[in-house]
Amino acid sequence: MSVGYVTVQWTRSKRVYDFVIAGGVLAYLAVFFAIGKLTWGGQQAISDEILLIRALATCAITLLHIVLCIGPLARLSPRFLPLLYNRRHLGVTTFLVAALHGLVVLGYYHGFGRVNPLVSLFTNDIDFLVAGSLPFQILGVAALVILAVLAATSHDFWLKNLSARTWKSIHMSVYACYALVIAHVAFGALQSERSTIYPILLAVGVTTVTALHCAAGLKERRIDSRSSPAIAWVDLGDCREIPDGRAKSVRVAGQPRIAVFRSGDCISVVRGVCAHQGGPLAEGRIIDGCITCPWHGWQYRPADGQSPPPFQEKIVTYQLHNHIGRVMLDPAPLPPGTHVEPARIGSPSDVN
Amino acid sequence: MSTDQNRHDEFFVGYLPTPQRVRRFAIAASISLVAGAALVGIVVASMQQSPGMGTWDTSTATTFDGLALVDPYAMLRVKDTTASGGVSTILLVSEGKFGAADRIRPFHGKAVRIRGTILRRDGRRMLEVSSEDNAVELLNPRESALSELAPAPRSEMESPVSLRGEMIDPKCYIGAMKPGGGKTHKACAQLCVGGGIPPMFVTRDSKGRESYFLVVLQDGSAANEAAIPFLGDPTEIIGELELRGDLNVLRIDPKKIVRL
């Protein structure tokens, strides 16, 4: 949430988050380098440049796995939300580490030759038509380009100016990037190293990412399966079951998820998708009288779906009325920011 | 409000103070992730295979006297009491990813003194000729010494032979890069062999012992362009072997190279 743009809106959480990322990356690189030196020394020592290439490569792929696992973990349990809060910094770090890997490879493997290193990169070992020798570096380049686009557009400036939908579509390409990285490793490093531990580790990583996404998808599907038909008025059920300051998610056929919030005896209904990054508002809370997104803390007033001044974000609201003690919803969405008088639990008469 | 409800209501917002239980879990999760990543790093780093016993002493310049040859590749025949026949062959390369044929061609068939840094692996030696102008000097040796170093006669061995192994760029493989072979090194090897470094074929027996073969075309000429597509890949070559002094030479027909 912002009315202007700064490079990073630092909070204590973000500082701690970034400290852990930076410390973790440096510790990983140091441990890898030290173990590599201890494993093979003397005449059998691995070149420092190659150790660095490998340390950066395995660090980047490990970071990418963590980035991809945090999303579904946070969907499965809100306790992982602190890891999601500043995930974009983890993504940018992944890009920086991968870019460093690419630069060292470019200088070491493609430098010192008869052609410019970039020319070498795009002319040596790029023939996809040779059976049994699929090129792998070009796959890594493609993955790095995607990571660069994701890192460059990670700021809220792009989110605002590209629209949340376009931004999300672009950032879903992280899965294409992941597939390219796996192919890059499978057709590259795994063809050179003989230990079976490497394909096993890669398989564990792919399985973990896939399993977590499937589990999160199944959870979402269960929520969606309880959708009501898109009739004139939808009974929201017994709203007294909703704890004060919290919400439940309702699905109406043909509509995005709807969040039914309770604040005291008042019921307000908004579209359950945050205007920021599409966070699940129904899993949020009411804090200081505002609906608060669980992902990044963006806030909206329950009655009109507008962010409190000076912020200007708006989300869709829905018309409500009471019918014999039940809260009824008109599934037709109102324009974002439209004021709707909250329904009251237990009130027998129409409110609106 | 009960303790259970308190736990249930704890809610993380990044710009607000973090609830105690949320903080505890986040710390535990962060430590687990960093520890897990470090464990991955330890496993991956410790399971790397040996890059071989190659060495490259770049800090000490070494000088050799011998007979310079450029057919099919730049090499130097030097006296060597440990070699059979008392003469051994040192392949010559330039700095970077370049062969030394252009540099040595004016001295072909002549006795020279060459300075550079030595690369060694499994008894095979290679000299990276220094880029200094006076790194290659013409000598005027006695006739008897020159005849000792004369090009070794060719003696054919079993023919044809089928060998399984890897086409390599020997500068990196012998010691410039460790490891200097395999798929991850392929593009670099293509650059090296394309730059004039002589291609070699390396085979491994069941005990991991390696044998090196200098690769030439069937007419005995340099095979750089023919070798480039196969560098770094496991291949099977049907070719003819010959012995030139201490050098195993493999004459190849590019059409008879198969990727495995």
PDB file of N, CA, C and O in Angstrom, chain A residues 13 28 31 39-40 43-47 50 54 79 82 85 108-114 124-125 130 133-134 136-137 187 192-194 198 246 285 297, chain B residues 8 11-12 14-15 22 25 37 41-42 44-54 97-98 177-179 183-184 186-188 190-191 194 233 259:
ATOM      1  N   SER A  13      10.527  -6.246  10.023  1.00  0.00           N
ATOM      2  CA  SER A  13      10.392  -7.594   9.460  1.00  0.00           C
ATOM      3  C   SER A  13      11.215  -7.743   8.193  1.00  0.00           C
ATOM      4  O   SER A  13      11.874  -8.766   7.972  1.00  0.00           O
ATOM      5  N   TYR A  28      26.051 -20.333   2.902  1.00  0.00           N
ATOM      6  CA  TYR A  28      25.981 -21.456   1.952  1.00  0.00           C
ATOM      7  C   TYR A  28      27.232 -21.472   1.071  1.00  0.00           C
ATOM      8  O   TYR A  28      27.887 -22.517   0.897  1.00  0.00           O
ATOM      9  N   VAL A  31      30.314 -22.470   3.075  1.00  0.00           N
ATOM     10  CA  VAL A  31      30.311 -23.898   3.432  1.00  0.00           C
ATOM     11  C   VAL A  31      30.634 -24.731   2.190  1.00  0.00           C
ATOM     12  O   VAL A  31      31.461 -25.656   2.238  1.00  0.00           O
ATOM     13  N   THR A  39      37.359 -31.712   0.372  1.00  0.00           N
ATOM     14  CA  THR A  39      37.099 -33.000  -0.272  1.00  0.00           C
ATOM     15  C   THR A  39      38.221 -33.371  -1.241  1.00  0.00           C
ATOM     16  O   THR A  39      38.691 -34.510  -1.263  1.00  0.00           O
ATOM     17  N   TRP A  40      38.616 -32.416  -2.079  1.00  0.00           N
ATOM     18  CA  TRP A  40      39.685 -32.696  -3.034  1.00  0.00           C
ATOM     19  C   TRP A  40      40.761 -31.614  -2.891  1.00  0.00           C
ATOM     20  O   TRP A  40      40.507 -30.460  -3.194  1.00  0.00           O
ATOM     21  N   GLN A  43      46.996 -32.139  -5.675  1.00  0.00           N
ATOM     22  CA  GLN A  43      46.944 -32.244  -7.134  1.00  0.00           C
ATOM     23  C   GLN A  43      45.529 -32.505  -7.656  1.00  0.00           C
ATOM     24  O   GLN A  43      45.268 -32.334  -8.839  1.00  0.00           O
ATOM     25  N   GLN A  44      44.652 -32.961  -6.762  1.00  0.00           N
ATOM     26  CA  GLN A  44      43.282 -33.251  -7.207  1.00  0.00           C
ATOM     27  C   GLN A  44      42.312 -32.100  -6.892  1.00  0.00           C
ATOM     28  O   GLN A  44      41.099 -32.272  -6.994  1.00  0.00           O
ATOM     29  N   ALA A  45      42.865 -30.966  -6.508  1.00  0.00           N
ATOM     30  CA  ALA A  45      41.988 -29.844  -6.134  1.00  0.00           C
ATOM     31  C   ALA A  45      41.147 -29.369  -7.319  1.00  0.00           C
ATOM     32  O   ALA A  45      41.650 -29.273  -8.448  1.00  0.00           O
ATOM     33  N   ILE A  46      39.901 -29.099  -7.031  1.00  0.00           N
ATOM     34  CA  ILE A  46      39.015 -28.535  -8.050  1.00  0.00           C
ATOM     35  C   ILE A  46      39.359 -27.047  -8.191  1.00  0.00           C
ATOM     36  O   ILE A  46      39.635 -26.369  -7.195  1.00  0.00           O
ATOM     37  N   SER A  47      39.335 -26.538  -9.430  1.00  0.00           N
ATOM     38  CA  SER A  47      39.654 -25.122  -9.658  1.00  0.00           C
ATOM     39  C   SER A  47      38.727 -24.228  -8.837  1.00  0.00           C
ATOM     40  O   SER A  47      37.518 -24.498  -8.742  1.00  0.00           O
ATOM     41  N   ILE A  50      35.694 -23.052 -10.703  1.00  0.00           N
ATOM     42  CA  ILE A  50      34.643 -24.066 -10.888  1.00  0.00           C
ATOM     43  C   ILE A  50      33.900 -24.303  -9.574  1.00  0.00           C
ATOM     44  O   ILE A  50      32.673 -24.477  -9.569  1.00  0.00           O
ATOM     45  N   ARG A  54      29.920 -23.737  -9.177  1.00  0.00           N
ATOM     46  CA  ARG A  54      29.037 -24.767  -8.608  1.00  0.00           C
ATOM     47  C   ARG A  54      28.326 -24.265  -7.351  1.00  0.00           C
ATOM     48  O   ARG A  54      27.146 -24.551  -7.137  1.00  0.00           O
ATOM     49  N   ARG A  79       0.877 -19.967   9.324  1.00  0.00           N
ATOM     50  CA  ARG A  79       2.082 -19.758  10.124  1.00  0.00           C
ATOM     51  C   ARG A  79       3.296 -19.453   9.240  1.00  0.00           C
ATOM     52  O   ARG A  79       4.297 -18.945   9.715  1.00  0.00           O
ATOM     53  N   PRO A  82       4.896 -15.141   7.508  1.00  0.00           N
ATOM     54  CA  PRO A  82       6.079 -14.269   7.621  1.00  0.00           C
ATOM     55  C   PRO A  82       7.139 -14.553   6.551  1.00  0.00           C
ATOM     56  O   PRO A  82       7.888 -13.670   6.180  1.00  0.00           O
ATOM     57  N   TYR A  85       5.944 -12.774   3.312  1.00  0.00           N
ATOM     58  CA  TYR A  85       5.808 -11.319   3.373  1.00  0.00           C
ATOM     59  C   TYR A  85       6.803 -10.598   2.477  1.00  0.00           C
ATOM     60  O   TYR A  85       6.455  -9.653   1.779  1.00  0.00           O
ATOM     61  N   TYR A 108      34.741 -17.560 -17.548  1.00  0.00           N
ATOM     62  CA  TYR A 108      35.681 -18.673 -17.409  1.00  0.00           C
ATOM     63  C   TYR A 108      35.586 -19.648 -18.585  1.00  0.00           C
ATOM     64  O   TYR A 108      36.592 -20.013 -19.180  1.00  0.00           O
ATOM     65  N   TYR A 109      34.383 -20.087 -18.897  1.00  0.00           N
ATOM     66  CA  TYR A 109      34.216 -21.072 -19.968  1.00  0.00           C
ATOM     67  C   TYR A 109      34.202 -20.432 -21.357  1.00  0.00           C
ATOM     68  O   TYR A 109      34.556 -21.066 -22.338  1.00  0.00           O
ATOM     69  N   HIS A 110      33.742 -19.184 -21.447  1.00  0.00           N
ATOM     70  CA  HIS A 110      33.605 -18.568 -22.772  1.00  0.00           C
ATOM     71  C   HIS A 110      34.628 -17.454 -23.013  1.00  0.00           C
ATOM     72  O   HIS A 110      34.663 -16.898 -24.101  1.00  0.00           O
ATOM     73  N   GLY A 111      35.411 -17.132 -21.992  1.00  0.00           N
ATOM     74  CA  GLY A 111      36.417 -16.075 -22.160  1.00  0.00           C
ATOM     75  C   GLY A 111      37.726 -16.625 -22.694  1.00  0.00           C
ATOM     76  O   GLY A 111      37.869 -17.839 -22.915  1.00  0.00           O
ATOM     77  N   PHE A 112      38.681 -15.758 -22.935  1.00  0.00           N
ATOM     78  CA  PHE A 112      40.059 -16.104 -23.338  1.00  0.00           C
ATOM     79  C   PHE A 112      40.130 -16.783 -24.701  1.00  0.00           C
ATOM     80  O   PHE A 112      41.125 -17.415 -25.027  1.00  0.00           O
ATOM     81  N   GLY A 113      39.069 -16.689 -25.500  1.00  0.00           N
ATOM     82  CA  GLY A 113      39.052 -17.412 -26.770  1.00  0.00           C
ATOM     83  C   GLY A 113      39.101 -16.502 -27.975  1.00  0.00           C
ATOM     84  O   GLY A 113      39.375 -15.301 -27.874  1.00  0.00           O
ATOM     85  N   ARG A 114      38.803 -17.090 -29.132  1.00  0.00           N
ATOM     86  CA  ARG A 114      38.948 -16.361 -30.408  1.00  0.00           C
ATOM     87  C   ARG A 114      37.753 -15.473 -30.696  1.00  0.00           C
ATOM     88  O   ARG A 114      37.779 -14.684 -31.635  1.00  0.00           O
ATOM     89  N   ASN A 124      28.510 -21.740 -29.411  1.00  0.00           N
ATOM     90  CA  ASN A 124      29.075 -23.040 -29.028  1.00  0.00           C
ATOM     91  C   ASN A 124      28.036 -23.864 -28.276  1.00  0.00           C
ATOM     92  O   ASN A 124      27.358 -23.355 -27.394  1.00  0.00           O
ATOM     93  N   ASP A 125      27.938 -25.134 -28.645  1.00  0.00           N
ATOM     94  CA  ASP A 125      27.036 -26.076 -27.965  1.00  0.00           C
ATOM     95  C   ASP A 125      25.607 -25.545 -27.911  1.00  0.00           C
ATOM     96  O   ASP A 125      25.012 -25.419 -26.828  1.00  0.00           O
ATOM     97  N   VAL A 130      21.306 -32.369 -32.555  1.00  0.00           N
ATOM     98  CA  VAL A 130      22.270 -33.457 -32.403  1.00  0.00           C
ATOM     99  C   VAL A 130      21.764 -34.431 -31.343  1.00  0.00           C
ATOM    100  O   VAL A 130      21.651 -34.077 -30.167  1.00  0.00           O
ATOM    101  N   SER A 133      23.142 -35.142 -27.406  1.00  0.00           N
ATOM    102  CA  SER A 133      23.972 -34.047 -26.910  1.00  0.00           C
ATOM    103  C   SER A 133      23.168 -32.760 -26.848  1.00  0.00           C
ATOM    104  O   SER A 133      23.490 -31.780 -27.504  1.00  0.00           O
ATOM    105  N   LEU A 134      22.097 -32.790 -26.082  1.00  0.00           N
ATOM    106  CA  LEU A 134      21.263 -31.589 -25.994  1.00  0.00           C
ATOM    107  C   LEU A 134      22.034 -30.457 -25.321  1.00  0.00           C
ATOM    108  O   LEU A 134      22.665 -30.667 -24.287  1.00  0.00           O
ATOM    109  N   PHE A 136      22.743 -27.345 -22.996  1.00  0.00           N
ATOM    110  CA  PHE A 136      22.105 -27.023 -21.723  1.00  0.00           C
ATOM    111  C   PHE A 136      22.309 -25.568 -21.312  1.00  0.00           C
ATOM    112  O   PHE A 136      21.520 -25.005 -20.576  1.00  0.00           O
ATOM    113  N   GLN A 137      23.392 -24.969 -21.821  1.00  0.00           N
ATOM    114  CA  GLN A 137      23.667 -23.598 -21.375  1.00  0.00           C
ATOM    115  C   GLN A 137      22.598 -22.627 -21.840  1.00  0.00           C
ATOM    116  O   GLN A 137      22.227 -21.701 -21.116  1.00  0.00           O
ATOM    117  N   PHE A 187      20.508 -31.809 -18.285  1.00  0.00           N
ATOM    118  CA  PHE A 187      21.301 -31.994 -19.508  1.00  0.00           C
ATOM    119  C   PHE A 187      22.722 -31.444 -19.369  1.00  0.00           C
ATOM    120  O   PHE A 187      23.511 -31.569 -20.290  1.00  0.00           O
ATOM    121  N   SER A 192      27.749 -34.789 -16.344  1.00  0.00           N
ATOM    122  CA  SER A 192      29.186 -34.797 -16.050  1.00  0.00           C
ATOM    123  C   SER A 192      29.507 -35.497 -14.741  1.00  0.00           C
ATOM    124  O   SER A 192      30.504 -36.197 -14.637  1.00  0.00           O
ATOM    125  N   GLU A 193      28.681 -35.271 -13.729  1.00  0.00           N
ATOM    126  CA  GLU A 193      28.954 -35.851 -12.410  1.00  0.00           C
ATOM    127  C   GLU A 193      28.347 -37.247 -12.323  1.00  0.00           C
ATOM    128  O   GLU A 193      27.220 -37.469 -12.765  1.00  0.00           O
ATOM    129  N   ARG A 194      29.101 -38.176 -11.728  1.00  0.00           N
ATOM    130  CA  ARG A 194      28.660 -39.571 -11.740  1.00  0.00           C
ATOM    131  C   ARG A 194      27.878 -39.984 -10.500  1.00  0.00           C
ATOM    132  O   ARG A 194      27.188 -40.994 -10.519  1.00  0.00           O
ATOM    133  N   TYR A 198      23.107 -36.681  -6.908  1.00  0.00           N
ATOM    134  CA  TYR A 198      22.640 -35.464  -7.582  1.00  0.00           C
ATOM    135  C   TYR A 198      21.262 -35.640  -8.221  1.00  0.00           C
ATOM    136  O   TYR A 198      20.375 -34.825  -7.982  1.00  0.00           O
ATOM    137  N   ARG A 246     -12.880 -11.722  11.853  1.00  0.00           N
ATOM    138  CA  ARG A 246     -12.366 -12.664  10.850  1.00  0.00           C
ATOM    139  C   ARG A 246     -13.406 -12.838   9.752  1.00  0.00           C
ATOM    140  O   ARG A 246     -14.430 -12.160   9.735  1.00  0.00           O
ATOM    141  N   ARG A 285      -7.668 -10.465   8.596  1.00  0.00           N
ATOM    142  CA  ARG A 285      -8.316 -10.067   9.848  1.00  0.00           C
ATOM    143  C   ARG A 285      -8.798  -8.629   9.711  1.00  0.00           C
ATOM    144  O   ARG A 285      -8.346  -7.902   8.825  1.00  0.00           O
ATOM    145  N   GLY A 297      -0.433  -7.110   4.240  1.00  0.00           N
ATOM    146  CA  GLY A 297      -1.033  -6.153   5.161  1.00  0.00           C
ATOM    147  C   GLY A 297      -1.782  -5.004   4.496  1.00  0.00           C
ATOM    148  O   GLY A 297      -2.040  -3.991   5.152  1.00  0.00           O
TER     149      GLY A 297
ATOM    150  N   HIS B   8      -5.153 -18.684  18.140  1.00  0.00           N
ATOM    151  CA  HIS B   8      -5.881 -18.693  16.881  1.00  0.00           C
ATOM    152  C   HIS B   8      -5.901 -17.313  16.248  1.00  0.00           C
ATOM    153  O   HIS B   8      -5.874 -17.172  15.028  1.00  0.00           O
ATOM    154  N   PHE B  11      -1.957 -12.912  14.355  1.00  0.00           N
ATOM    155  CA  PHE B  11      -2.004 -12.629  12.921  1.00  0.00           C
ATOM    156  C   PHE B  11      -0.804 -11.775  12.564  1.00  0.00           C
ATOM    157  O   PHE B  11      -0.564 -10.728  13.168  1.00  0.00           O
ATOM    158  N   PHE B  12      -0.062 -12.211  11.567  1.00  0.00           N
ATOM    159  CA  PHE B  12       1.161 -11.514  11.189  1.00  0.00           C
ATOM    160  C   PHE B  12       0.866 -10.413  10.167  1.00  0.00           C
ATOM    161  O   PHE B  12       0.256 -10.660   9.132  1.00  0.00           O
ATOM    162  N   GLY B  14       3.288  -7.466   8.369  1.00  0.00           N
ATOM    163  CA  GLY B  14       4.709  -7.137   8.287  1.00  0.00           C
ATOM    164  C   GLY B  14       5.104  -5.832   8.924  1.00  0.00           C
ATOM    165  O   GLY B  14       6.208  -5.710   9.452  1.00  0.00           O
ATOM    166  N   TYR B  15       4.202  -4.832   8.890  1.00  0.00           N
ATOM    167  CA  TYR B  15       4.580  -3.518   9.414  1.00  0.00           C
ATOM    168  C   TYR B  15       4.134  -3.319  10.863  1.00  0.00           C
ATOM    169  O   TYR B  15       4.255  -2.218  11.401  1.00  0.00           O
ATOM    170  N   VAL B  22       4.008 -16.357  16.422  1.00  0.00           N
ATOM    171  CA  VAL B  22       4.332 -16.245  14.996  1.00  0.00           C
ATOM    172  C   VAL B  22       5.835 -16.065  14.838  1.00  0.00           C
ATOM    173  O   VAL B  22       6.470 -16.681  13.979  1.00  0.00           O
ATOM    174  N   PHE B  25       7.713 -19.333  15.464  1.00  0.00           N
ATOM    175  CA  PHE B  25       7.608 -20.267  14.341  1.00  0.00           C
ATOM    176  C   PHE B  25       8.461 -19.787  13.173  1.00  0.00           C
ATOM    177  O   PHE B  25       9.131 -20.586  12.503  1.00  0.00           O
ATOM    178  N   ALA B  37      19.355 -25.890   3.655  1.00  0.00           N
ATOM    179  CA  ALA B  37      20.126 -25.450   2.486  1.00  0.00           C
ATOM    180  C   ALA B  37      21.608 -25.747   2.690  1.00  0.00           C
ATOM    181  O   ALA B  37      22.299 -26.209   1.767  1.00  0.00           O
ATOM    182  N   GLY B  41      24.155 -28.050   0.526  1.00  0.00           N
ATOM    183  CA  GLY B  41      25.469 -27.592   0.075  1.00  0.00           C
ATOM    184  C   GLY B  41      26.581 -28.548   0.483  1.00  0.00           C
ATOM    185  O   GLY B  41      27.471 -28.859  -0.312  1.00  0.00           O
ATOM    186  N   ILE B  42      26.510 -29.039   1.729  1.00  0.00           N
ATOM    187  CA  ILE B  42      27.540 -29.963   2.217  1.00  0.00           C
ATOM    188  C   ILE B  42      27.526 -31.265   1.405  1.00  0.00           C
ATOM    189  O   ILE B  42      28.559 -31.764   0.974  1.00  0.00           O
ATOM    190  N   VAL B  44      26.213 -31.811  -1.655  1.00  0.00           N
ATOM    191  CA  VAL B  44      26.599 -31.594  -3.054  1.00  0.00           C
ATOM    192  C   VAL B  44      28.104 -31.367  -3.168  1.00  0.00           C
ATOM    193  O   VAL B  44      28.768 -31.940  -4.033  1.00  0.00           O
ATOM    194  N   ALA B  45      28.652 -30.552  -2.262  1.00  0.00           N
ATOM    195  CA  ALA B  45      30.082 -30.233  -2.348  1.00  0.00           C
ATOM    196  C   ALA B  45      30.953 -31.452  -2.051  1.00  0.00           C
ATOM    197  O   ALA B  45      31.986 -31.652  -2.685  1.00  0.00           O
ATOM    198  N   SER B  46      30.515 -32.282  -1.102  1.00  0.00           N
ATOM    199  CA  SER B  46      31.361 -33.413  -0.704  1.00  0.00           C
ATOM    200  C   SER B  46      31.280 -34.580  -1.679  1.00  0.00           C
ATOM    201  O   SER B  46      32.145 -35.453  -1.665  1.00  0.00           O
ATOM    202  N   MET B  47      30.238 -34.610  -2.516  1.00  0.00           N
ATOM    203  CA  MET B  47      30.098 -35.729  -3.447  1.00  0.00           C
ATOM    204  C   MET B  47      30.676 -35.445  -4.828  1.00  0.00           C
ATOM    205  O   MET B  47      30.520 -36.241  -5.752  1.00  0.00           O
ATOM    206  N   GLN B  48      31.329 -34.294  -4.985  1.00  0.00           N
ATOM    207  CA  GLN B  48      31.933 -33.991  -6.283  1.00  0.00           C
ATOM    208  C   GLN B  48      33.009 -35.025  -6.594  1.00  0.00           C
ATOM    209  O   GLN B  48      33.753 -35.434  -5.699  1.00  0.00           O
ATOM    210  N   GLN B  49      33.105 -35.409  -7.876  1.00  0.00           N
ATOM    211  CA  GLN B  49      34.120 -36.390  -8.226  1.00  0.00           C
ATOM    212  C   GLN B  49      35.476 -35.708  -8.404  1.00  0.00           C
ATOM    213  O   GLN B  49      35.534 -34.497  -8.650  1.00  0.00           O
ATOM    214  N   SER B  50      36.512 -36.508  -8.292  1.00  0.00           N
ATOM    215  CA  SER B  50      37.872 -35.969  -8.441  1.00  0.00           C
ATOM    216  C   SER B  50      38.062 -35.440  -9.861  1.00  0.00           C
ATOM    217  O   SER B  50      37.663 -36.083 -10.824  1.00  0.00           O
ATOM    218  N   PRO B  51      38.701 -34.289  -9.980  1.00  0.00           N
ATOM    219  CA  PRO B  51      38.962 -33.781 -11.330  1.00  0.00           C
ATOM    220  C   PRO B  51      40.220 -34.383 -11.945  1.00  0.00           C
ATOM    221  O   PRO B  51      40.631 -33.977 -13.029  1.00  0.00           O
ATOM    222  N   GLY B  52      40.853 -35.323 -11.267  1.00  0.00           N
ATOM    223  CA  GLY B  52      42.078 -35.929 -11.788  1.00  0.00           C
ATOM    224  C   GLY B  52      43.317 -35.276 -11.201  1.00  0.00           C
ATOM    225  O   GLY B  52      43.235 -34.306 -10.452  1.00  0.00           O
ATOM    226  N   MET B  53      44.469 -35.850 -11.573  1.00  0.00           N
ATOM    227  CA  MET B  53      45.732 -35.438 -10.932  1.00  0.00           C
ATOM    228  C   MET B  53      46.478 -34.372 -11.732  1.00  0.00           C
ATOM    229  O   MET B  53      47.702 -34.309 -11.677  1.00  0.00           O
ATOM    230  N   GLY B  54      45.777 -33.582 -12.469  1.00  0.00           N
ATOM    231  CA  GLY B  54      46.447 -32.586 -13.296  1.00  0.00           C
ATOM    232  C   GLY B  54      46.993 -31.425 -12.475  1.00  0.00           C
ATOM    233  O   GLY B  54      46.434 -31.063 -11.442  1.00  0.00           O
ATOM    234  N   LYS B  97      42.892 -19.616 -25.006  1.00  0.00           N
ATOM    235  CA  LYS B  97      42.354 -20.810 -25.664  1.00  0.00           C
ATOM    236  C   LYS B  97      42.828 -20.855 -27.118  1.00  0.00           C
ATOM    237  O   LYS B  97      42.030 -20.846 -28.051  1.00  0.00           O
ATOM    238  N   PHE B  98      44.158 -20.909 -27.264  1.00  0.00           N
ATOM    239  CA  PHE B  98      44.754 -20.880 -28.601  1.00  0.00           C
ATOM    240  C   PHE B  98      45.865 -21.912 -28.712  1.00  0.00           C
ATOM    241  O   PHE B  98      46.596 -22.158 -27.747  1.00  0.00           O
ATOM    242  N   MET B 177      42.005 -26.370 -16.330  1.00  0.00           N
ATOM    243  CA  MET B 177      40.734 -26.303 -15.606  1.00  0.00           C
ATOM    244  C   MET B 177      40.523 -27.646 -14.934  1.00  0.00           C
ATOM    245  O   MET B 177      40.789 -28.682 -15.538  1.00  0.00           O
ATOM    246  N   LYS B 178      40.018 -27.614 -13.735  1.00  0.00           N
ATOM    247  CA  LYS B 178      39.825 -28.875 -13.025  1.00  0.00           C
ATOM    248  C   LYS B 178      38.437 -28.924 -12.405  1.00  0.00           C
ATOM    249  O   LYS B 178      38.204 -28.231 -11.429  1.00  0.00           O
ATOM    250  N   PRO B 179      37.530 -29.701 -12.973  1.00  0.00           N
ATOM    251  CA  PRO B 179      37.720 -30.596 -14.105  1.00  0.00           C
ATOM    252  C   PRO B 179      37.656 -29.860 -15.436  1.00  0.00           C
ATOM    253  O   PRO B 179      37.002 -28.825 -15.539  1.00  0.00           O
ATOM    254  N   LYS B 183      30.323 -32.729 -20.069  1.00  0.00           N
ATOM    255  CA  LYS B 183      29.343 -31.887 -20.752  1.00  0.00           C
ATOM    256  C   LYS B 183      29.425 -30.418 -20.336  1.00  0.00           C
ATOM    257  O   LYS B 183      29.285 -29.525 -21.167  1.00  0.00           O
ATOM    258  N   THR B 184      29.654 -30.165 -19.056  1.00  0.00           N
ATOM    259  CA  THR B 184      29.672 -28.772 -18.603  1.00  0.00           C
ATOM    260  C   THR B 184      30.856 -28.003 -19.189  1.00  0.00           C
ATOM    261  O   THR B 184      30.828 -26.779 -19.240  1.00  0.00           O
ATOM    262  N   LYS B 186      31.931 -28.537 -22.301  1.00  0.00           N
ATOM    263  CA  LYS B 186      31.864 -28.711 -23.757  1.00  0.00           C
ATOM    264  C   LYS B 186      32.112 -27.408 -24.529  1.00  0.00           C
ATOM    265  O   LYS B 186      32.911 -27.374 -25.464  1.00  0.00           O
ATOM    266  N   ALA B 187      31.407 -26.341 -24.151  1.00  0.00           N
ATOM    267  CA  ALA B 187      31.528 -25.079 -24.896  1.00  0.00           C
ATOM    268  C   ALA B 187      32.954 -24.541 -24.814  1.00  0.00           C
ATOM    269  O   ALA B 187      33.499 -24.037 -25.795  1.00  0.00           O
ATOM    270  N   CYS B 188      33.570 -24.680 -23.644  1.00  0.00           N
ATOM    271  CA  CYS B 188      34.949 -24.219 -23.465  1.00  0.00           C
ATOM    272  C   CYS B 188      35.884 -25.040 -24.339  1.00  0.00           C
ATOM    273  O   CYS B 188      36.784 -24.504 -24.996  1.00  0.00           O
ATOM    274  N   GLN B 190      35.139 -26.546 -27.082  1.00  0.00           N
ATOM    275  CA  GLN B 190      34.926 -26.158 -28.479  1.00  0.00           C
ATOM    276  C   GLN B 190      35.710 -24.888 -28.814  1.00  0.00           C
ATOM    277  O   GLN B 190      36.254 -24.747 -29.900  1.00  0.00           O
ATOM    278  N   LEU B 191      35.744 -23.987 -27.834  1.00  0.00           N
ATOM    279  CA  LEU B 191      36.485 -22.742 -28.033  1.00  0.00           C
ATOM    280  C   LEU B 191      37.994 -23.035 -28.111  1.00  0.00           C
ATOM    281  O   LEU B 191      38.708 -22.473 -28.950  1.00  0.00           O
ATOM    282  N   GLY B 194      38.764 -25.136 -31.284  1.00  0.00           N
ATOM    283  CA  GLY B 194      38.541 -24.216 -32.406  1.00  0.00           C
ATOM    284  C   GLY B 194      39.649 -23.180 -32.502  1.00  0.00           C
ATOM    285  O   GLY B 194      39.914 -22.638 -33.585  1.00  0.00           O
ATOM    286  N   ASP B 233      31.334 -35.142 -25.166  1.00  0.00           N
ATOM    287  CA  ASP B 233      30.316 -36.199 -25.160  1.00  0.00           C
ATOM    288  C   ASP B 233      30.990 -37.570 -25.111  1.00  0.00           C
ATOM    289  O   ASP B 233      32.051 -37.762 -25.716  1.00  0.00           O
ATOM    290  N   ARG B 259      28.129 -41.045 -30.988  1.00  0.00           N
ATOM    291  CA  ARG B 259      27.870 -40.643 -29.592  1.00  0.00           C
ATOM    292  C   ARG B 259      27.236 -41.799 -28.845  1.00  0.00           C
ATOM    293  O   ARG B 259      26.372 -42.484 -29.387  1.00  0.00           O
TER     294      ARG B 259
END
